DNA sequence: GAGTTTGAAACT
DNA sequence: CAGTTTCAAACTC
């Protein structure tokens, strides 16, 4: 088997215990109580809930998948992202080699439940009372048994001590210790992201119907000489936790029973979730099947960077900004790889210190009427008219909005310049978000109008036009601005506007 | 492919 | 927070 084949992953069709869905209930949690009262049978694929232990005021519930009789629905799908490497600063899972079922699976595969997991999500979030939208829970388990650890650590979950058993039989790899992280986004329609530290061998086949992933790093770049391939993966995970803890991105906790678990702080969990947005997901090509295994090939679509001075450790680097390690790039002196984990982690931390939302997608979630969402910060273009790819809004195929601070913007609905631009642009028909209607002439509108006029004056000057021609251009621009303002006002009041 | 332009990110 | 510098992508020739 060559190295390329080593990159391919095989997936076992069957596991006896399935993926983990840690749920927790405290007596203070009416949401969980409500969930229980309505029965967890509504959770697809999970039909049996057991009360496993009772300690202090807390009760741990365990949901065991019954894959044989309650398969997960066909809509279920996973996606994965490489961003979690930021969270856990581990070497890549892409080193996993077929035929070594006990080799560690040191990095994280982010498995995103696109299934109707609202119930699961609500259950998970019910452990916390801090009102956050995104929760990140991490621990180790074979039997899905997490329990609340500390009242002061609402996110902290601990695995039951009995889950530390390791298998005697190599064929029974699902009995292995299964480190799992659950990220739950309440605002995302009840999405649950599970980060399996273990190999995809342990993913139920029924969950593999629509598997997506991000780019596959080159094994040579991903290799980590210090990586531990011990059968249990415990040493690796512990090491990774330490590395991670050193970056401040992950807290490592230990139970009285000696069981360790990791906890990613909420903000990073949020970014992790957002890193799973479809824009960063590429196709996974299924190559074929062998007995009980799926063999897949990961396809890379990430655009290579050409950084020369940033060491690919600043947001100038697209790979870094997207949460990817550089792979097949043309960059020089690159540190955005697992060989420079320390530098990379420090750089990530520095970016997050500067801007906690640094790794969040710039294109926010869709809003009313918008097909593709809007730029969260808005652009600041001055000379491109927002009709070139310099403009982040234009590049993302979205209209500029009132959030933008651009000057001389043409990237709005029905802009004459934009119309001609659209003709040269493929797939433009798929986006028709509307510019936020300006229902009155606010100072912002005045400022924007003046900006347009100034831009037009600059353009006239640049073209060496006569003052009369420049004047005419500016007046025409003013007319366009007025037309736009009036049209927006009429549109917002649903009154027909005839030019 | 080299040089220029552009605007985001980083820095002061 | 504003102004300046750095940077890499987009663009032009």
mmCIF file of C-alpha atoms in Angstrom, chain A residues 111-349:
data_model
loop_
_atom_site.group_PDB
_atom_site.id
_atom_site.type_symbol
_atom_site.label_atom_id
_atom_site.label_comp_id
_atom_site.label_asym_id
_atom_site.label_seq_id
_atom_site.Cartn_x
_atom_site.Cartn_y
_atom_site.Cartn_z
ATOM 1 C CA UNK A 111 -18.554 15.707 12.293
ATOM 2 C CA UNK A 112 -21.469 17.863 11.753
ATOM 3 C CA UNK A 113 -24.866 16.535 12.337
ATOM 4 C CA UNK A 114 -27.010 18.019 9.672
ATOM 5 C CA UNK A 115 -29.679 15.744 10.945
ATOM 6 C CA UNK A 116 -32.616 16.969 12.858
ATOM 7 C CA UNK A 117 -30.713 17.188 16.047
ATOM 8 C CA UNK A 118 -32.615 19.915 17.743
ATOM 9 C CA UNK A 119 -33.530 17.657 20.569
ATOM 10 C CA UNK A 120 -29.956 16.635 21.092
ATOM 11 C CA UNK A 121 -28.847 20.195 20.893
ATOM 12 C CA UNK A 122 -31.369 21.383 23.399
ATOM 13 C CA UNK A 123 -30.413 18.593 25.674
ATOM 14 C CA UNK A 124 -26.752 19.426 25.483
ATOM 15 C CA UNK A 125 -27.310 23.095 25.952
ATOM 16 C CA UNK A 126 -29.550 22.459 28.872
ATOM 17 C CA UNK A 127 -26.519 21.730 30.948
ATOM 18 C CA UNK A 128 -25.612 25.357 30.825
ATOM 19 C CA UNK A 129 -27.521 28.248 32.181
ATOM 20 C CA UNK A 130 -25.348 31.036 30.914
ATOM 21 C CA UNK A 131 -27.471 31.720 27.889
ATOM 22 C CA UNK A 132 -24.728 31.191 25.362
ATOM 23 C CA UNK A 133 -25.619 30.121 21.882
ATOM 24 C CA UNK A 134 -22.799 27.737 21.307
ATOM 25 C CA UNK A 135 -21.526 25.088 23.577
ATOM 26 C CA UNK A 136 -18.448 23.035 23.311
ATOM 27 C CA UNK A 137 -18.088 19.934 25.336
ATOM 28 C CA UNK A 138 -15.288 17.514 25.245
ATOM 29 C CA UNK A 139 -14.461 14.322 26.983
ATOM 30 C CA UNK A 140 -13.611 10.736 26.553
ATOM 31 C CA UNK A 141 -16.112 8.051 26.491
ATOM 32 C CA UNK A 142 -17.074 4.727 25.140
ATOM 33 C CA UNK A 143 -20.521 4.708 26.497
ATOM 34 C CA UNK A 144 -21.617 8.239 26.035
ATOM 35 C CA UNK A 145 -21.616 8.836 29.710
ATOM 36 C CA UNK A 146 -20.837 12.393 30.537
ATOM 37 C CA UNK A 147 -21.739 14.013 33.726
ATOM 38 C CA UNK A 148 -21.648 17.447 35.133
ATOM 39 C CA UNK A 149 -18.447 18.096 36.941
ATOM 40 C CA UNK A 150 -18.575 21.452 38.550
ATOM 41 C CA UNK A 151 -21.372 23.864 39.131
ATOM 42 C CA UNK A 152 -18.967 26.667 38.371
ATOM 43 C CA UNK A 153 -18.021 25.101 35.077
ATOM 44 C CA UNK A 154 -21.314 24.767 33.326
ATOM 45 C CA UNK A 155 -19.670 23.450 30.207
ATOM 46 C CA UNK A 156 -17.609 20.865 31.921
ATOM 47 C CA UNK A 157 -18.631 17.314 31.406
ATOM 48 C CA UNK A 158 -16.948 14.258 32.664
ATOM 49 C CA UNK A 159 -16.993 10.785 31.419
ATOM 50 C CA UNK A 160 -17.950 7.919 33.591
ATOM 51 C CA UNK A 161 -14.934 6.121 34.998
ATOM 52 C CA UNK A 162 -16.056 2.782 33.656
ATOM 53 C CA UNK A 163 -15.508 4.081 30.160
ATOM 54 C CA UNK A 164 -11.808 3.864 30.551
ATOM 55 C CA UNK A 165 -11.763 0.199 29.740
ATOM 56 C CA UNK A 166 -9.784 -0.727 26.727
ATOM 57 C CA UNK A 167 -10.566 -3.552 24.401
ATOM 58 C CA UNK A 168 -8.947 -6.890 24.492
ATOM 59 C CA UNK A 169 -10.164 -7.836 21.102
ATOM 60 C CA UNK A 170 -8.699 -5.895 18.224
ATOM 61 C CA UNK A 171 -11.790 -6.431 16.149
ATOM 62 C CA UNK A 172 -13.826 -4.586 18.652
ATOM 63 C CA UNK A 173 -12.351 -1.200 18.164
ATOM 64 C CA UNK A 174 -15.532 0.544 18.975
ATOM 65 C CA UNK A 175 -14.909 -0.367 22.553
ATOM 66 C CA UNK A 176 -11.896 1.853 22.529
ATOM 67 C CA UNK A 177 -11.718 4.996 24.415
ATOM 68 C CA UNK A 178 -13.569 7.515 22.346
ATOM 69 C CA UNK A 179 -12.646 11.091 22.920
ATOM 70 C CA UNK A 180 -15.438 13.239 21.700
ATOM 71 C CA UNK A 181 -16.130 16.856 21.532
ATOM 72 C CA UNK A 182 -19.604 18.141 21.022
ATOM 73 C CA UNK A 183 -20.236 21.594 19.757
ATOM 74 C CA UNK A 184 -23.775 22.687 19.859
ATOM 75 C CA UNK A 185 -25.102 25.765 18.190
ATOM 76 C CA UNK A 186 -28.524 26.777 19.324
ATOM 77 C CA UNK A 187 -28.792 29.529 16.784
ATOM 78 C CA UNK A 188 -27.857 27.352 13.892
ATOM 79 C CA UNK A 189 -31.082 25.472 13.798
ATOM 80 C CA UNK A 190 -30.089 22.992 16.401
ATOM 81 C CA UNK A 191 -26.919 21.837 14.804
ATOM 82 C CA UNK A 192 -24.660 19.550 16.690
ATOM 83 C CA UNK A 193 -21.056 19.179 15.775
ATOM 84 C CA UNK A 194 -19.228 16.202 17.066
ATOM 85 C CA UNK A 195 -15.490 16.103 17.004
ATOM 86 C CA UNK A 196 -14.390 12.569 17.105
ATOM 87 C CA UNK A 197 -10.807 12.279 18.139
ATOM 88 C CA UNK A 198 -10.992 8.704 17.187
ATOM 89 C CA UNK A 199 -10.774 7.298 13.745
ATOM 90 C CA UNK A 200 -13.613 7.351 11.318
ATOM 91 C CA UNK A 201 -13.665 3.613 11.603
ATOM 92 C CA UNK A 202 -15.877 4.263 14.521
ATOM 93 C CA UNK A 203 -18.464 6.227 12.694
ATOM 94 C CA UNK A 204 -21.681 4.385 12.150
ATOM 95 C CA UNK A 205 -22.061 3.571 8.550
ATOM 96 C CA UNK A 206 -25.581 4.812 8.583
ATOM 97 C CA UNK A 207 -24.236 8.269 9.276
ATOM 98 C CA UNK A 208 -22.009 8.321 6.276
ATOM 99 C CA UNK A 209 -24.582 8.998 3.653
ATOM 100 C CA UNK A 210 -23.369 12.422 2.744
ATOM 101 C CA UNK A 211 -19.855 12.855 3.814
ATOM 102 C CA UNK A 212 -18.037 16.047 3.204
ATOM 103 C CA UNK A 213 -14.673 17.188 4.286
ATOM 104 C CA UNK A 214 -12.176 19.910 3.845
ATOM 105 C CA UNK A 215 -8.833 19.654 2.239
ATOM 106 C CA UNK A 216 -6.515 16.809 2.820
ATOM 107 C CA UNK A 217 -3.152 17.984 3.927
ATOM 108 C CA UNK A 218 -0.120 16.439 2.428
ATOM 109 C CA UNK A 219 1.096 13.648 4.667
ATOM 110 C CA UNK A 220 4.636 14.822 4.420
ATOM 111 C CA UNK A 221 3.642 18.233 5.666
ATOM 112 C CA UNK A 222 1.384 16.813 8.248
ATOM 113 C CA UNK A 223 3.766 14.375 9.735
ATOM 114 C CA UNK A 224 4.700 14.823 13.307
ATOM 115 C CA UNK A 225 7.670 12.841 14.437
ATOM 116 C CA UNK A 226 6.725 13.041 18.040
ATOM 117 C CA UNK A 227 3.312 11.707 17.515
ATOM 118 C CA UNK A 228 2.301 8.814 19.600
ATOM 119 C CA UNK A 229 0.691 5.957 17.822
ATOM 120 C CA UNK A 230 0.001 3.975 20.861
ATOM 121 C CA UNK A 231 -2.985 1.730 20.575
ATOM 122 C CA UNK A 232 -5.094 3.731 22.905
ATOM 123 C CA UNK A 233 -4.131 7.112 21.668
ATOM 124 C CA UNK A 234 -4.173 8.257 25.240
ATOM 125 C CA UNK A 235 -0.650 9.507 25.278
ATOM 126 C CA UNK A 236 -1.227 11.471 22.162
ATOM 127 C CA UNK A 237 -4.353 13.026 23.396
ATOM 128 C CA UNK A 238 -2.809 13.948 26.642
ATOM 129 C CA UNK A 239 0.083 15.538 24.848
ATOM 130 C CA UNK A 240 -2.180 17.421 22.602
ATOM 131 C CA UNK A 241 -4.159 18.638 25.490
ATOM 132 C CA UNK A 242 -1.033 19.944 27.097
ATOM 133 C CA UNK A 243 -0.015 21.722 23.933
ATOM 134 C CA UNK A 244 -3.412 23.129 23.618
ATOM 135 C CA UNK A 245 -3.551 24.187 27.180
ATOM 136 C CA UNK A 246 -0.266 25.975 26.691
ATOM 137 C CA UNK A 247 -1.880 28.076 24.016
ATOM 138 C CA UNK A 248 -4.759 28.895 26.276
ATOM 139 C CA UNK A 249 -7.227 27.511 23.814
ATOM 140 C CA UNK A 250 -8.134 24.459 25.740
ATOM 141 C CA UNK A 251 -8.500 23.628 29.330
ATOM 142 C CA UNK A 252 -7.589 20.185 30.477
ATOM 143 C CA UNK A 253 -9.468 18.884 33.439
ATOM 144 C CA UNK A 254 -9.136 15.808 35.496
ATOM 145 C CA UNK A 255 -11.769 14.082 37.512
ATOM 146 C CA UNK A 256 -11.382 12.629 40.923
ATOM 147 C CA UNK A 257 -11.425 9.288 39.217
ATOM 148 C CA UNK A 258 -8.448 10.286 37.146
ATOM 149 C CA UNK A 259 -10.330 10.699 33.918
ATOM 150 C CA UNK A 260 -9.220 13.602 31.817
ATOM 151 C CA UNK A 261 -11.280 15.672 29.501
ATOM 152 C CA UNK A 262 -10.774 18.780 27.480
ATOM 153 C CA UNK A 263 -12.909 21.818 27.346
ATOM 154 C CA UNK A 264 -12.726 24.295 24.547
ATOM 155 C CA UNK A 265 -13.807 27.768 25.555
ATOM 156 C CA UNK A 266 -17.079 28.925 24.130
ATOM 157 C CA UNK A 267 -15.717 31.546 21.725
ATOM 158 C CA UNK A 268 -13.529 29.007 20.032
ATOM 159 C CA UNK A 269 -16.377 26.598 19.878
ATOM 160 C CA UNK A 270 -18.333 29.259 18.126
ATOM 161 C CA UNK A 271 -15.594 29.727 15.611
ATOM 162 C CA UNK A 272 -15.284 26.059 15.225
ATOM 163 C CA UNK A 273 -18.894 25.850 14.338
ATOM 164 C CA UNK A 274 -18.582 28.658 11.871
ATOM 165 C CA UNK A 275 -15.575 27.019 10.363
ATOM 166 C CA UNK A 276 -17.967 24.359 9.263
ATOM 167 C CA UNK A 277 -19.874 26.640 7.013
ATOM 168 C CA UNK A 278 -20.427 25.226 3.569
ATOM 169 C CA UNK A 279 -18.039 27.649 1.948
ATOM 170 C CA UNK A 280 -15.201 25.770 3.483
ATOM 171 C CA UNK A 281 -16.404 22.332 2.731
ATOM 172 C CA UNK A 282 -15.221 20.543 -0.326
ATOM 173 C CA UNK A 283 -16.442 17.443 -1.946
ATOM 174 C CA UNK A 284 -15.414 14.074 -0.807
ATOM 175 C CA UNK A 285 -15.008 11.608 -3.525
ATOM 176 C CA UNK A 286 -15.956 8.116 -2.776
ATOM 177 C CA UNK A 287 -13.754 5.730 -4.623
ATOM 178 C CA UNK A 288 -15.231 2.420 -3.884
ATOM 179 C CA UNK A 289 -16.035 -0.072 -1.270
ATOM 180 C CA UNK A 290 -14.444 -3.116 0.080
ATOM 181 C CA UNK A 291 -15.746 -5.571 2.555
ATOM 182 C CA UNK A 292 -17.313 -3.700 5.357
ATOM 183 C CA UNK A 293 -15.260 -0.688 4.560
ATOM 184 C CA UNK A 294 -15.633 2.388 2.566
ATOM 185 C CA UNK A 295 -12.570 3.652 0.912
ATOM 186 C CA UNK A 296 -12.603 7.286 0.226
ATOM 187 C CA UNK A 297 -10.296 9.760 -1.307
ATOM 188 C CA UNK A 298 -10.110 13.277 -0.059
ATOM 189 C CA UNK A 299 -10.123 15.887 -2.689
ATOM 190 C CA UNK A 300 -8.514 19.191 -2.263
ATOM 191 C CA UNK A 301 -9.936 22.397 -3.642
ATOM 192 C CA UNK A 302 -8.386 24.996 -1.446
ATOM 193 C CA UNK A 303 -6.690 27.770 -3.307
ATOM 194 C CA UNK A 304 -2.946 27.769 -2.722
ATOM 195 C CA UNK A 305 -1.454 30.877 -1.230
ATOM 196 C CA UNK A 306 1.620 32.780 -2.348
ATOM 197 C CA UNK A 307 2.657 34.429 0.864
ATOM 198 C CA UNK A 308 6.261 35.498 1.091
ATOM 199 C CA UNK A 309 6.647 37.628 4.180
ATOM 200 C CA UNK A 310 3.961 36.655 6.609
ATOM 201 C CA UNK A 311 5.140 33.086 7.151
ATOM 202 C CA UNK A 312 1.505 32.282 6.520
ATOM 203 C CA UNK A 313 0.833 33.066 10.142
ATOM 204 C CA UNK A 314 -1.173 36.194 9.653
ATOM 205 C CA UNK A 315 -4.590 36.746 8.302
ATOM 206 C CA UNK A 316 -3.084 38.005 5.100
ATOM 207 C CA UNK A 317 -2.681 34.338 4.328
ATOM 208 C CA UNK A 318 -5.903 32.877 3.075
ATOM 209 C CA UNK A 319 -5.020 29.397 4.210
ATOM 210 C CA UNK A 320 -4.366 30.601 7.712
ATOM 211 C CA UNK A 321 -7.439 32.785 7.742
ATOM 212 C CA UNK A 322 -9.541 29.849 6.620
ATOM 213 C CA UNK A 323 -8.163 27.628 9.318
ATOM 214 C CA UNK A 324 -6.229 25.473 6.920
ATOM 215 C CA UNK A 325 -2.647 24.462 7.000
ATOM 216 C CA UNK A 326 -0.778 25.276 3.855
ATOM 217 C CA UNK A 327 -0.693 22.465 1.420
ATOM 218 C CA UNK A 328 0.601 22.571 -2.123
ATOM 219 C CA UNK A 329 0.975 26.296 -1.754
ATOM 220 C CA UNK A 330 3.661 28.445 -3.279
ATOM 221 C CA UNK A 331 4.405 30.278 -0.093
ATOM 222 C CA UNK A 332 7.883 30.962 1.189
ATOM 223 C CA UNK A 333 9.137 30.320 4.673
ATOM 224 C CA UNK A 334 5.805 28.862 5.638
ATOM 225 C CA UNK A 335 5.066 28.163 9.266
ATOM 226 C CA UNK A 336 1.443 27.294 8.748
ATOM 227 C CA UNK A 337 1.962 23.584 9.081
ATOM 228 C CA UNK A 338 2.116 21.002 11.799
ATOM 229 C CA UNK A 339 5.866 21.144 11.896
ATOM 230 C CA UNK A 340 5.511 24.569 13.426
ATOM 231 C CA UNK A 341 2.646 23.870 15.738
ATOM 232 C CA UNK A 342 3.955 26.095 18.450
ATOM 233 C CA UNK A 343 4.401 29.128 16.246
ATOM 234 C CA UNK A 344 1.104 28.437 14.618
ATOM 235 C CA UNK A 345 -0.729 28.205 17.897
ATOM 236 C CA UNK A 346 0.872 31.405 19.084
ATOM 237 C CA UNK A 347 -0.109 33.148 15.901
ATOM 238 C CA UNK A 348 -3.662 31.945 16.239
ATOM 239 C CA UNK A 349 -3.788 33.150 19.768
#
